[in-house]
Amino acid sequence: MAVKAAKVSVYAWEGTDKKGTKMTGELSGQNPALIKAQLRKQGINPGKVRKKSVSIFNLGKRIKAQDISLFTRQMATMMKAGVPLLQSFDIIGEGFDNPAMRKLVDEVKQEVAAGNSFAASLRKKPQYFDELYCNLVDAGEQAGALDTLLDRVATYKEKSEKLKAKIKKAMTYPLAVVFVAMIVTGILLVKVVPQFKTVFAGFGAELPGFTLMVISLSEFMQEYWWMMLGALVAAIFGFRRAFKKSQAFRDKLDTWLLKLPLVGALTYKSAVARYARTLSTTFAAGVPLVDALESVAGATGNVVFKRAVLRIRQDVSTGMQLNFAMRTSGVFPNMAIQMAAIGEESGALDDMLDKVASFYEDDVDNMVDNLTSLMEPFIMVVLGVVVGGLVVAMYLPIFQLGSAI
């Protein structure tokens, strides 16, 4: 029968040292009595020991990919410094402000303390540690080089998250501005235009066509705004549901993204960078090429590349060279193929793929910066045309009236 591990919490303590100087701090432990015992071992006379309260701002915090990346980097640092594995968990767990992350680290520690390997403990948390992550940690444990493998995994996670953040930045900015523009336009049509309509009613003259069109649009918005808002909410909800539930929808979306101008090139280069970075990391860890390609397929982030990598894996398993298999897939750029060929010939495939990944990651960085620079004036022009057009439509009758007078 398995014994349930005692829950570890963070306690704030107060006490005095041998000279009577007041001291305070925090320690992790299972109960206040054990905390006081730890303090006495350090020559501190414990006073108050109370469980640390959790901030209301931290209650709803979820574990993010950045938390896992930070955990990996800290574990790599601890292993390189020669700190025992279980002690490393304690030190790292106390450093996280997020209670969910502290709990995760403690649960992994309890699994390791129960006799499981580090990789086996991580595999029990698949929502946070994917198969690639666990396989690399397993390879490090088997080879007795856990510190080196953790360092590679940490570098891989950090670069992957940086790449994702760059792409999100490129996508989020224009969407946010468009959303604000829609709100401003809606307010003008529903609240401002009707006021002008009342004024125009007393003119007794025929209004310009542009003004009539805007007034008609305003009347439609006033009457059916709830229907348009409902349609927008339903569309967003339907998109999110289809994205989560339908693999076919996600596959079509991935294919469609590659065909878009600007966004397609950004998606393509980021997928090549992820492919090269992941394959370089796994191959350098000593994972056989065929097995590495299986892990790489799911890490590319695009179904077109995933299918291509799976075809490459089949070709490589029959004896075909990697660079030739990449060429026959028809997906990868010539530069990546040539670098893979050089790597295979020189026996430095991981180094060559690392250079490919760095090149395309830098290329994505430059594309995002350039795209952002280009989008700013374009968005300002669109906003000027939309909002300015509404203002002109409302003042056009007044200008004509002034000319007639």
XYZ file of N, CA and C in Angstrom, residues 20 55-56 85 145 150 156 173 298 339 353:
33
model
N 20.634 37.147 20.644
C 19.367 37.788 20.960
C 18.843 38.696 19.871
N -1.379 35.129 -1.649
C -1.961 36.363 -2.179
C -3.134 36.045 -3.103
N -4.163 36.885 -3.030
C -5.337 36.664 -3.891
C -4.959 36.792 -5.361
N 19.784 16.073 -6.078
C 18.536 16.268 -6.809
C 17.386 16.691 -5.889
N 24.753 12.096 -17.577
C 25.064 13.491 -17.925
C 23.800 14.336 -17.829
N 20.017 18.678 -19.227
C 19.104 19.692 -18.710
C 19.461 21.075 -19.241
N 16.824 24.930 -25.264
C 15.785 24.645 -26.251
C 14.467 25.312 -25.865
N -0.614 42.733 -31.965
C -0.686 44.194 -32.119
C -1.748 44.635 -33.131
N 6.083 16.475 -33.935
C 5.068 17.173 -33.162
C 5.500 18.532 -32.660
N 22.864 22.638 -45.443
C 23.520 22.581 -44.130
C 23.391 21.192 -43.526
N 22.642 21.884 -37.757
C 21.225 22.165 -37.522
C 21.046 23.299 -36.513
